[in-house]
Coordinates of C-alpha atoms in Angstrom, one line a residue:
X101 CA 0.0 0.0 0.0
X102 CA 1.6 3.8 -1.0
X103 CA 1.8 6.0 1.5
X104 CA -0.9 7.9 0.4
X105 CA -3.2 5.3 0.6
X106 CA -2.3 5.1 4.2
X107 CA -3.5 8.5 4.9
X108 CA -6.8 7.8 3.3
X109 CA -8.1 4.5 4.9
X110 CA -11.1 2.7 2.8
X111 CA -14.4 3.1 5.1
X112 CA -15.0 -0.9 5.3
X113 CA -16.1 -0.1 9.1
X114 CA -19.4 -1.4 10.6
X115 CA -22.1 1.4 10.8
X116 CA -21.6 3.0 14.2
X117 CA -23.2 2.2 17.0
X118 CA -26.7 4.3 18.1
X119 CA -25.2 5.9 21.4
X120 CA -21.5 6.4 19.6
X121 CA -22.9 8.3 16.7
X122 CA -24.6 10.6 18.9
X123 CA -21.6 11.0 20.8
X124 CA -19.0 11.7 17.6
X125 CA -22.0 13.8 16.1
X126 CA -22.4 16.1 19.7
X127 CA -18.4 16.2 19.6
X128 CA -18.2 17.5 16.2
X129 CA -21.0 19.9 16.2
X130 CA -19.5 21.6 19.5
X131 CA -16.1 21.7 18.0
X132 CA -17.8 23.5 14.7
X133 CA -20.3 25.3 17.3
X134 CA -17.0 27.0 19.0
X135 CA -15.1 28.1 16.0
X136 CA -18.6 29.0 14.0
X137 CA -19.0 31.2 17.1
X138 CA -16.0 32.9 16.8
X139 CA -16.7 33.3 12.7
X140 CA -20.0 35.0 14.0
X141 CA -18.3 37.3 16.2
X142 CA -16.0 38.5 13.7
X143 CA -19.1 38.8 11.0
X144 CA -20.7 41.3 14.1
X145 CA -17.7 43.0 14.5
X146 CA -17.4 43.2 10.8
X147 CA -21.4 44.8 10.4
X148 CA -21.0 46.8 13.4
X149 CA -18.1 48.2 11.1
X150 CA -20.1 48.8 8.7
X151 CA -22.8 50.2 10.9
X152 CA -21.1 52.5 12.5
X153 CA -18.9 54.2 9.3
X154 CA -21.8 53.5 6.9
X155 CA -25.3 53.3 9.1
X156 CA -28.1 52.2 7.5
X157 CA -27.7 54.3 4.6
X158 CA -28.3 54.6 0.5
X159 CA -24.3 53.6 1.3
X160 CA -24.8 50.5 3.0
X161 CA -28.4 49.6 0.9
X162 CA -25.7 49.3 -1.9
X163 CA -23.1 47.4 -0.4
X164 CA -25.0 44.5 0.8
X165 CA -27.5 44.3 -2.5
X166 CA -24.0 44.4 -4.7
X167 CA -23.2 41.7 -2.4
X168 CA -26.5 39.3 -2.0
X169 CA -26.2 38.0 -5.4
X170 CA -22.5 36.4 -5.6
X171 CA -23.4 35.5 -1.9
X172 CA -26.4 34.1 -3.4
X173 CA -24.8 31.6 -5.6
X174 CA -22.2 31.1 -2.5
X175 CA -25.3 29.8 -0.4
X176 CA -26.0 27.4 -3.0
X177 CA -22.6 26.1 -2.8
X178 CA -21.0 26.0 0.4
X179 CA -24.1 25.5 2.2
X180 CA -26.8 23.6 0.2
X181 CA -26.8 21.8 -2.8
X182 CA -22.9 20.9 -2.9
X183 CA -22.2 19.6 0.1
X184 CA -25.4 17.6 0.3
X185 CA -25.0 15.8 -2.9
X186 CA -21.4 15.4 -3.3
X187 CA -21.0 14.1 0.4
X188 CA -23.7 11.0 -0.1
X189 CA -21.5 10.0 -3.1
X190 CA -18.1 10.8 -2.2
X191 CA -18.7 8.6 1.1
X192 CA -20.0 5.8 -1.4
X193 CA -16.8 5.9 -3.1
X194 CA -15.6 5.6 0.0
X195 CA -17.1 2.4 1.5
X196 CA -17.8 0.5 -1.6
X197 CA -14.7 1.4 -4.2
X198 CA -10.8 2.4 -3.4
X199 CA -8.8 5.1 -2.3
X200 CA -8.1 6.2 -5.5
X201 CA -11.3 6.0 -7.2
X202 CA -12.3 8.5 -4.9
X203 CA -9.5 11.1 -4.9
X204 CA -10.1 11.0 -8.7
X205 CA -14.2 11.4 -8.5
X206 CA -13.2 14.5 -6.2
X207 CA -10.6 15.7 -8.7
X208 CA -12.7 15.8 -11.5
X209 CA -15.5 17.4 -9.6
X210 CA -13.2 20.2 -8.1
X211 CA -11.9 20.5 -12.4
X212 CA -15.8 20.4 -13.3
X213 CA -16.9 23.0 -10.7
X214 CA -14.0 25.5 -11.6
X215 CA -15.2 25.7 -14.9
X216 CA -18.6 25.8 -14.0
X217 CA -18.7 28.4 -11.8
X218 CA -16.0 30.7 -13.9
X219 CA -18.3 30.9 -16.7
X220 CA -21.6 31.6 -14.3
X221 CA -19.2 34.4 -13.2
X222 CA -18.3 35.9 -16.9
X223 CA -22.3 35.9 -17.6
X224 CA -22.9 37.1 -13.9
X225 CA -20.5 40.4 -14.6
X226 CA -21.6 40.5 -18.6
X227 CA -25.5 40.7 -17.2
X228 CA -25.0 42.8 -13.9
X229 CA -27.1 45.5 -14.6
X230 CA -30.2 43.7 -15.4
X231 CA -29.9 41.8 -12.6
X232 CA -29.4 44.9 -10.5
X233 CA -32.3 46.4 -11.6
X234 CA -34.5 43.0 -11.0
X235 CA -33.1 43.2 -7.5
X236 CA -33.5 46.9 -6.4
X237 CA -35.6 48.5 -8.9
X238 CA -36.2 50.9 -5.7
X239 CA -32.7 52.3 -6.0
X240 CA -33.6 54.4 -9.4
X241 CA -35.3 56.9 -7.2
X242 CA -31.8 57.9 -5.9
X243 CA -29.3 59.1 -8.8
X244 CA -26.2 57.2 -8.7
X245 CA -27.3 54.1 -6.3
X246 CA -27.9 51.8 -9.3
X247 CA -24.6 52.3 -11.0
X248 CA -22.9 51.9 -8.3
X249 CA -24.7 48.8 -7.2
X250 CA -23.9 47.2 -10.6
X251 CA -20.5 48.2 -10.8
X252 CA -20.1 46.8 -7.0
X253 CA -21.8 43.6 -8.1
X254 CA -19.0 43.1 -11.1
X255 CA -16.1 43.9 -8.5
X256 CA -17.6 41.1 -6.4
X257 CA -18.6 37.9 -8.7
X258 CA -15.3 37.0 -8.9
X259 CA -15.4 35.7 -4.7
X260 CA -18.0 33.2 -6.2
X261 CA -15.2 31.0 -7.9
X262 CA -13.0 31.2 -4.9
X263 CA -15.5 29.9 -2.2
X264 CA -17.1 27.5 -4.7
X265 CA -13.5 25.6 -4.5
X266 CA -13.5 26.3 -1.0
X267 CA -16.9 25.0 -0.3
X268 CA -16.1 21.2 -2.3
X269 CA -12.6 21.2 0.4
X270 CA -14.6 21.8 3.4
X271 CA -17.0 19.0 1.6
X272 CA -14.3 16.6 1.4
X273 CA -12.5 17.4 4.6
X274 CA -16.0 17.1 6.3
X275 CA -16.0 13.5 5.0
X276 CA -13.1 12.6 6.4
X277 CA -14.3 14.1 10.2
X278 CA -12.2 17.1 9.5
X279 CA -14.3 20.3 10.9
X280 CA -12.0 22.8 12.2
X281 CA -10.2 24.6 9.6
X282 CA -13.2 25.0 7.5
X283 CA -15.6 26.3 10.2
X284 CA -12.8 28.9 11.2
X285 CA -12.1 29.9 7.3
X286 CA -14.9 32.8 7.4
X287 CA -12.9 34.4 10.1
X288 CA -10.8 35.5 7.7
X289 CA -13.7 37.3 5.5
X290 CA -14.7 38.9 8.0
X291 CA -11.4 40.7 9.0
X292 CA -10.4 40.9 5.7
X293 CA -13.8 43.1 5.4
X294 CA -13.0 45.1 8.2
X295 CA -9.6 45.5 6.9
X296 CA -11.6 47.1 3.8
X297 CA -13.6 49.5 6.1
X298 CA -11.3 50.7 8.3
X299 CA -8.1 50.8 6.5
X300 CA -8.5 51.2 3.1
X301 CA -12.3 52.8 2.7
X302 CA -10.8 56.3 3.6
X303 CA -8.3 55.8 0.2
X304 CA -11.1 55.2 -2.0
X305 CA -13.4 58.3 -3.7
X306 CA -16.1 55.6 -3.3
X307 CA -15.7 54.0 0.2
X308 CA -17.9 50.6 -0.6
X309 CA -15.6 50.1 -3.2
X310 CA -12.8 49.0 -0.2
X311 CA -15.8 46.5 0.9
X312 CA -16.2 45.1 -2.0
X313 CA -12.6 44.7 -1.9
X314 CA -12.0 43.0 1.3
X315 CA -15.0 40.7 0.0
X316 CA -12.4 39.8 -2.7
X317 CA -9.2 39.1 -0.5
X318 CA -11.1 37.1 2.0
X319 CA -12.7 34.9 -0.2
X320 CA -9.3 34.2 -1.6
X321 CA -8.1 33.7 2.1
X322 CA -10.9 31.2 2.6
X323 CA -9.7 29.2 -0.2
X324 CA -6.0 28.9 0.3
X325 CA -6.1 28.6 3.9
X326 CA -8.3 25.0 3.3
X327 CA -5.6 23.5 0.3
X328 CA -3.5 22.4 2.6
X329 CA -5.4 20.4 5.1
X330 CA -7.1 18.3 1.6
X331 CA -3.3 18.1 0.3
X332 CA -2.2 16.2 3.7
X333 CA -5.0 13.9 3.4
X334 CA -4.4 13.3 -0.6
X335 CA -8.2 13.3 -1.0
X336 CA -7.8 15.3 -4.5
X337 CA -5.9 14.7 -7.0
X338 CA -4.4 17.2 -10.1
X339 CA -7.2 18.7 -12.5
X340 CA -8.8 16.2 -14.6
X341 CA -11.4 17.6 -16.8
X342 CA -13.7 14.4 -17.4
X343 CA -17.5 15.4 -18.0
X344 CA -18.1 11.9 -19.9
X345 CA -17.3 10.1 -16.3
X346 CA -21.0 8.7 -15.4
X347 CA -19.9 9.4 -11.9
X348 CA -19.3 13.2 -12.1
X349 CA -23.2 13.5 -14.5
X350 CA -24.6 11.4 -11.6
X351 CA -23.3 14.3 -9.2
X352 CA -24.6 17.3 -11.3
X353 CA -27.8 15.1 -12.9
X354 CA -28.5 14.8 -8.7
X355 CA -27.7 18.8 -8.6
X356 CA -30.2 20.0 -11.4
X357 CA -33.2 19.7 -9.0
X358 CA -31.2 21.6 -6.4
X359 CA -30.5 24.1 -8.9
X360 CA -34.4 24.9 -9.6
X361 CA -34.7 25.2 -5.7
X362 CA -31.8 27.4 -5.3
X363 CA -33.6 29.6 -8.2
X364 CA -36.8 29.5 -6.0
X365 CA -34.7 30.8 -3.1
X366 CA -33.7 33.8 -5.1
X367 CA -36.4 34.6 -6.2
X368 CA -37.3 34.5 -2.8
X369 CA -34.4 36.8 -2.0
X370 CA -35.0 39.0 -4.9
X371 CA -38.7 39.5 -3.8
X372 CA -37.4 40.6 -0.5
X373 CA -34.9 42.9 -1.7
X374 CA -37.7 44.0 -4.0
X375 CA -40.0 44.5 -1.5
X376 CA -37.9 46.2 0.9
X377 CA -36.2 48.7 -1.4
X378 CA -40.3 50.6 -2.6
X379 CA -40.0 52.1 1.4
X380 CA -36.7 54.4 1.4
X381 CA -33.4 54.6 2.0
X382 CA -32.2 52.2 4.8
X383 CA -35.2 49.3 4.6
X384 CA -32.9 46.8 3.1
X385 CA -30.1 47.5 5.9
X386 CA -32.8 47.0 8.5
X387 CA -33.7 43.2 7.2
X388 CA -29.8 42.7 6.7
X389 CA -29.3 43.8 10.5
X390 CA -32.2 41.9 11.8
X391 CA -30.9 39.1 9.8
X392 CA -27.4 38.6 10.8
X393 CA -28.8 38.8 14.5
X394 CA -30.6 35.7 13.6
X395 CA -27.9 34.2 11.7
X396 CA -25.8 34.5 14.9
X397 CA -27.8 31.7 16.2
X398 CA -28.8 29.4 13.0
X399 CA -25.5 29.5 12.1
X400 CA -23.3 29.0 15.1
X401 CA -25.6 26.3 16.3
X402 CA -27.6 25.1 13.8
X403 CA -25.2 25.0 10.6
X404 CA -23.0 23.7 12.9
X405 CA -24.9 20.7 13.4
X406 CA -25.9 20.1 10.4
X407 CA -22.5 20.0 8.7
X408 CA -21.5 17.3 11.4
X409 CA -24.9 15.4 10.7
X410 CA -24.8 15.0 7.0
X411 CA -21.6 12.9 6.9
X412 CA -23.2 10.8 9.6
X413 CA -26.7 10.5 7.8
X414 CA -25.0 9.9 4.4
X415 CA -23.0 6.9 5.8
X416 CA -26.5 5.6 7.8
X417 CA -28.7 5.9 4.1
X418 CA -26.3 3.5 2.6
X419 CA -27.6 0.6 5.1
X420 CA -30.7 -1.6 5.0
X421 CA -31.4 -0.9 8.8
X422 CA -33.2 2.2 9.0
X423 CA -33.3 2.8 12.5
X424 CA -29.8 4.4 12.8
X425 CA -31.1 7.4 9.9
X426 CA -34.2 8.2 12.2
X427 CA -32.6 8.5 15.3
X428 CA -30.0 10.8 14.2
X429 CA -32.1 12.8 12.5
X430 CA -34.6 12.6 15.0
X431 CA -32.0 13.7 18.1
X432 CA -30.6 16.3 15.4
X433 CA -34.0 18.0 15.6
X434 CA -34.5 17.9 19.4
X435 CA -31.3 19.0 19.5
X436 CA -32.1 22.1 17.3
X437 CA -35.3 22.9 19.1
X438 CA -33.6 22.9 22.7
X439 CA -31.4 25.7 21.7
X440 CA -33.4 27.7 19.0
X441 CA -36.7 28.0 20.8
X442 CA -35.9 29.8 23.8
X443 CA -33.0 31.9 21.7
X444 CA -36.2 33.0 19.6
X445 CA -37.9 34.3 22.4
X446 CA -35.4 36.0 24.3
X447 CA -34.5 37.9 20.6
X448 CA -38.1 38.9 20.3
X449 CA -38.6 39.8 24.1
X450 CA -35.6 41.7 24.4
X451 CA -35.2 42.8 21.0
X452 CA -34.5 46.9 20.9
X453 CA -32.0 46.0 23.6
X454 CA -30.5 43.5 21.3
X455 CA -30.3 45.6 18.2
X456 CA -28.9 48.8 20.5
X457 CA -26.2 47.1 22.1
X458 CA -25.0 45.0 18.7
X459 CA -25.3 48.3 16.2
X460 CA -26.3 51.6 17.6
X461 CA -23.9 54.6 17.2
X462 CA -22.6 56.2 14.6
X463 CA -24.6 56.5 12.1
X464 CA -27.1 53.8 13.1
X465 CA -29.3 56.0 15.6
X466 CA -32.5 55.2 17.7
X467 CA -34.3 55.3 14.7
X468 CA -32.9 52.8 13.2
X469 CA -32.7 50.7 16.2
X470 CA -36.6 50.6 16.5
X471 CA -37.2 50.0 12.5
X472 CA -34.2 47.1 12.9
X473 CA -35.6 46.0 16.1
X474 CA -39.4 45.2 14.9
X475 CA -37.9 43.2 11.7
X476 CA -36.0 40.7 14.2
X477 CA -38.9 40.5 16.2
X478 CA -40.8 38.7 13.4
X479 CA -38.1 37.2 11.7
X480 CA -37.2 35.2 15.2
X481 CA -40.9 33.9 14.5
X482 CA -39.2 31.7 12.2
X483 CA -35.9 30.6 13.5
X484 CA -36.9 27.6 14.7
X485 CA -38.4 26.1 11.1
X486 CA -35.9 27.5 9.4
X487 CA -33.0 25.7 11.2
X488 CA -35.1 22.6 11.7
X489 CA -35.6 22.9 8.0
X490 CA -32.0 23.3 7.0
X491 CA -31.6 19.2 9.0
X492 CA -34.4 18.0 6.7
X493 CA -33.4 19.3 3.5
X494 CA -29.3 17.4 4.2
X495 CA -32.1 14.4 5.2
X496 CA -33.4 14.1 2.4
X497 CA -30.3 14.8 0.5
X498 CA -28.4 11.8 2.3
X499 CA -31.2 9.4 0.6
X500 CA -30.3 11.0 -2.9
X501 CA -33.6 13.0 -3.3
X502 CA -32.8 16.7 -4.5
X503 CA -36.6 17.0 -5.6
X504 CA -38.6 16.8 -2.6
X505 CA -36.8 20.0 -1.3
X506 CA -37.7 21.9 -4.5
X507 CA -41.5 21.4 -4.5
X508 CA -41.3 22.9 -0.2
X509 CA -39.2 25.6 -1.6
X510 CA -41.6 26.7 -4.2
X511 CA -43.9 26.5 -1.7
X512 CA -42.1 28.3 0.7
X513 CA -42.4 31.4 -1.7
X514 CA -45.6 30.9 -2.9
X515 CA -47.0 31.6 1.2
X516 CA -44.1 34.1 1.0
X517 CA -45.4 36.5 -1.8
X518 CA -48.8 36.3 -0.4
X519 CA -47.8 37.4 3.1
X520 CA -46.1 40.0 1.9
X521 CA -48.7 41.1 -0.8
X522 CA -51.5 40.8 1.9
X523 CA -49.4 42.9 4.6
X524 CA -47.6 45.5 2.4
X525 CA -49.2 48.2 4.9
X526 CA -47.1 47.0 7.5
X527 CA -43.9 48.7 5.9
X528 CA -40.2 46.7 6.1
X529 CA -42.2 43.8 8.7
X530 CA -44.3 42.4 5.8
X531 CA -41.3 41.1 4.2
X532 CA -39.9 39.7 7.8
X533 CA -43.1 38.0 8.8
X534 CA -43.6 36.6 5.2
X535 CA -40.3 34.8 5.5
X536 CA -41.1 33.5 8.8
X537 CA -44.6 32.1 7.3
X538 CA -42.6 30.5 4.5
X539 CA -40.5 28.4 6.8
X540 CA -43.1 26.9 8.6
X541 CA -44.8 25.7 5.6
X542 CA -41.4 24.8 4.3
X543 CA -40.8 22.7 7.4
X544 CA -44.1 21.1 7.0
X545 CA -44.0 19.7 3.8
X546 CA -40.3 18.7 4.4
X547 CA -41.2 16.9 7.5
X548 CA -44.7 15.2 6.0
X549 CA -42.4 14.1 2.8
X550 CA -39.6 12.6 4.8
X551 CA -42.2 10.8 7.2
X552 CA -44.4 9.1 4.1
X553 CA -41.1 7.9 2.5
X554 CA -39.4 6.6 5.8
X555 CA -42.2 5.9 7.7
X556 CA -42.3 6.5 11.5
X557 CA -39.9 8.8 12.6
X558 CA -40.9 9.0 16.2
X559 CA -42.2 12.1 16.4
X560 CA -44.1 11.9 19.6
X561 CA -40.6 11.8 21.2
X562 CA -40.0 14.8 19.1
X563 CA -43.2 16.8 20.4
X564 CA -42.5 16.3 24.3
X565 CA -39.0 18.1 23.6
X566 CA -41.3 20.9 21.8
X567 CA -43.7 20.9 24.6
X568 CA -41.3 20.9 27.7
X569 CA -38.8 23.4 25.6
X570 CA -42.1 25.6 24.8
X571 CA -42.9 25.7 28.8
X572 CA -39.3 26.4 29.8
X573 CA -39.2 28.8 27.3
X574 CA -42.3 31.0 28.9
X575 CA -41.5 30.8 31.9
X576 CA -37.6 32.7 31.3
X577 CA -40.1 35.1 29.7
X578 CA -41.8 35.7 32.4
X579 CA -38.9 36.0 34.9
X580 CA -36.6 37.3 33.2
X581 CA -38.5 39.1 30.7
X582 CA -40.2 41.4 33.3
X583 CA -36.7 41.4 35.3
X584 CA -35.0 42.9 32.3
X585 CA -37.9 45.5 32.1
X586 CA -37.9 46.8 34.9
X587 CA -34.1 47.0 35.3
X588 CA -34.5 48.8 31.9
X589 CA -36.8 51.5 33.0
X590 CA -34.7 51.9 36.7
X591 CA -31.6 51.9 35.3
X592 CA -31.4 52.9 31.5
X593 CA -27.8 51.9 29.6
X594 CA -26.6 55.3 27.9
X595 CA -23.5 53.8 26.7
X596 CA -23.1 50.8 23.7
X597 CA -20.6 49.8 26.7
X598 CA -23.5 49.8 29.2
X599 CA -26.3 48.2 26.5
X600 CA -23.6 45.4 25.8
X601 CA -23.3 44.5 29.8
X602 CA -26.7 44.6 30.2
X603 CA -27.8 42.4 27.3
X604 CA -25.0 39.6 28.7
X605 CA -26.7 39.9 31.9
X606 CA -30.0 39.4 30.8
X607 CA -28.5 37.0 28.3
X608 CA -26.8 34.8 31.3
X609 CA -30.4 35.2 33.7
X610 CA -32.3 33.8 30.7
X611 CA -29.8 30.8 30.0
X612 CA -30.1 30.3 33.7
X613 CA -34.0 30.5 34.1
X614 CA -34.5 28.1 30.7
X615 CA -31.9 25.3 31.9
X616 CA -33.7 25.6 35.8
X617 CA -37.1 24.9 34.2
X618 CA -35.8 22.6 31.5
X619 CA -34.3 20.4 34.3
X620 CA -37.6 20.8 36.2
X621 CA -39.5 19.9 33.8
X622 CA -37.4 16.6 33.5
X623 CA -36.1 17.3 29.9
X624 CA -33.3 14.8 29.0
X625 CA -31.2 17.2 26.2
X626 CA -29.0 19.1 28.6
X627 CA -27.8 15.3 30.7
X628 CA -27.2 13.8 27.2
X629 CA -25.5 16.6 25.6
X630 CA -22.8 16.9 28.3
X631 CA -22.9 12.7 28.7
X632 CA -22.2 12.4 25.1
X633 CA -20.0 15.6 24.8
X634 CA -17.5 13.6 28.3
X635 CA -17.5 10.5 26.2
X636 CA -14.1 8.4 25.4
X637 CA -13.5 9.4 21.3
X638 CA -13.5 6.3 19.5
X639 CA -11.6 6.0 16.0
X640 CA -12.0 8.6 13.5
X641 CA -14.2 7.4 11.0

């Protein structure tokens, strides 16, 4: 055997046992939790940034429109369609053929996608200003914001070919139980953005342009920093540029599907945008604000868990026992309701707090606190579909179905577009509210689907979760909610320095309050995280 084939064992391993999965998948999702933490920390330092030097101007409006669509087509890559389809098959590869037949299936993907995504990023810069104008047809009330937005969005295609390679390294080093270096890699995005603002904005005539620089460098960054973690495993090989292999069709015949759900979610995300821009300067900044606050919590939990579950559920599909599939999944999603639930109401019951102590100053002032404030409110309606949602779709992925997710997507934006239509009076909330209405329908569907095809899942272990969680949940409402009120109105924060101590507080009562009554109520997730989390390792798989 070569030496390389020594670094890259063949997966002839017996499927895992129940209570060791759940231990190596609670191990990996808290090592991805920590260092996705730190990525979101850097991404609120990085918006703060912006905040503060930009507000929630016709400045920043730009910036992150210019920036939705390559990030767009990243979404679709790094955190969707990619991963869940090449995974399924790459572990196949594994188990079932040798060493080398799978570092060449990943080197002629990694040849296939470069190409791929190069030319979507010719016609993406060729076609930027119709696209522009689809997205923010708003903007052409102020002169100057839709040139600028176009020529923003041609700097910026570009970062789509670096993180598409970087998103099929992280899929392949996530095979092999390799989390860390790819959940740290947006770290460097983010300071490389800040870089942009802070150093190099005041050098530009145009000051987004340094943005939309530092988007550049750190997708670059995010990349490199990944090559040589694959190289050390040998998992790729050099570029091999073979669309006639029946393996690499099968990948992007399996991706086509994904590819009309992906062009849902944009439209979804166009809509919004859409939506947003017809009531002034700033709308689309609030929804971005209230939506990174969310995306603190989907995606250092929630992503987090579900990039250590879909390695786990791709090896279980392969077997004729069942069982194993459902009861990951099925702790996956108790897992995701213990910490997303209670999260979601703390977010809506303290939510100007939250939005003043994470962006006010500057130029973000009180106004745009409240406006910022009463989109998170709504959109933490929907956090807990949406990351439940997120474990379903990589489900049904692992069993090789990329259809069943399309037909709930189109969904999803049909309820979307007629919440939003129905509510329009309600201003920059319509389109919040709408999006939270479209993941519970999502989740639905994805749910019912998954259930008819697999049959029982267990659910009613699933609902008691819900129920004790929901109780739990009210009652650090109720405590800490009114404690946090009145310590509000005694003692007022004046200072970003004074909101940010206060919302850890109140952030540290809650925890406190929800894990008391949790425990109270008898709920089994916080003994069995930490049992499972204290565990001896076994092998790597």
């Amino acid at each position: 055997m070569s030496r390389a084939d020594e670094r890259l064992p063949e997966v002839t391993e017996a499927p895992l046992p129940a209570e060791e999965a759940r231990g190596r998948l609670v191990r990996s999702a808290s090592v991805i939790t920590l260092l996705t933490l730190a990525s979101r920390l850097t991404g609120y330092a990085r918006d703060k940034t912006i905040a503060a030097f930009f507000g929630a101007s016709a400045a920043s409006d730009v910036f992150y429109t210019a920036f939705r669509i390559p990030n767009l087509l990243r979404q679709l890559v790094a955190e969707g369609a990619l991963p869940g389809v090449f995974i399924p098959s790459y572990a196949e590869r594994r188990k079932n053929g040798s060493v080398e037949d799978a570092r060449l299936f990943a080197a002629r993907i990694l040849s296939a996608l470069t190409l791929l995504v190069s030319a979507i990023t010719v016609l993406g810069i060729l076609f930027a200003p119709a696209i522009v104008r689809l997205l923010a047809k708003g903007f052409a009330s102020t002169p100057g914001k839709i040139p600028l937005t176009i020529y923003l969005t041609r700097l910026m295609f570009p970062y789509l070919c670096f993180i598409s390679v970087a998103a099929l390294l992280q899929a392949i080093l996530n095979a092999h139980g390799r989390f860390a270096i790819s959940a740290m890699s947006p770290i460097l995005l983010n300071l490389a953005i800040i870089f942009g603002a802070v150093v190099l904005a005041p050098r530009f005539r145009e000051p987004t342009v340094a943005l939309a620089v530092g988007v550049l460098v750190g997708g670059i960054l995010q990349m490199a920093v990944q090559v040589p973690a694959a190289r050390s495993l040998s998992a790729i090989g050099s570029w091999n540029v073979r669309f006639s292999d029946p393996d690499v069709r099968a990948v992007f015949f399996l991706l086509v599907p994904r590819l009309f759900g992906f062009g849902i979610y944009a439209i979804t995300i166009a809509l919004s945008t859409r939506f947003a821009s017809v009531f002034g300067d700033g709308a689309v900044s609030y929804l971005t604000f209230g939506n990174r606050v969310i995306e603190l919590v989907r995606g250092g939990f929630v992503i987090s868990v579900s990039t250590a579950i879909l390695p786990l559920l791709a090896r279980q599909a392969l077997e004729d026992d069942r069982a194993p599939f459902k009861d990951t999944l099925r702790f996956g999603l108790r897992l995701v309701a213990f910490v997303t639930i209670p999260w979601a109401v703390g977010l809506a019951v303290l939510r100007e707090t939250v939005i003043a102590a994470l962006f006010q100053g500057g130029r973000f002032g009180p106004a745009a606190t409240a406006a910022t404030a009463q989109a998170l409110s709504y959109y933490a309606i929907g956090l807990f579909f949406i990351s439940s949602s997120t474990l379903l779709v990589f489900a049904h992925y692992a069993r090789k179905d990329t259809r069943t997710p399309v037909f709930c997507a189109a969904a999803d934006l049909a309820v979307f577009i007629s919440v939003s239509i129905a509510l329009r009076p309600w201003g920059v909330a319509s389109v919040a509210f709408a999006t939270s209405c479209g993941a519970i329908a999502n989740f639905a569907l994805l749910l019912g689907f998954l259930r008819h095809r697999e049959g029982r899942l267990g659910l009613k272990e699933l609902a008691a979760t819900l129920a004790r969680v929901l109780a739990a949940s009210a009652a650090m409402a109720l405590i800490a909610g009114r404690g946090a009120a009145w310590l509000l109105a005694t003692y007022p924060p004046r200072s970003t320095g004074e909101r940010l101590l206060f919302l850890a507080a109140a952030t540290l009562v809650g925890m406190l309050v929800y894990l008391g009554a949790a425990i109270l109520l008898r709920a089994s997730e916080p003994r069995e995280f930490v049992r499972l989390l204290v565990a001896r390792r076994g092998p790597r798989p």
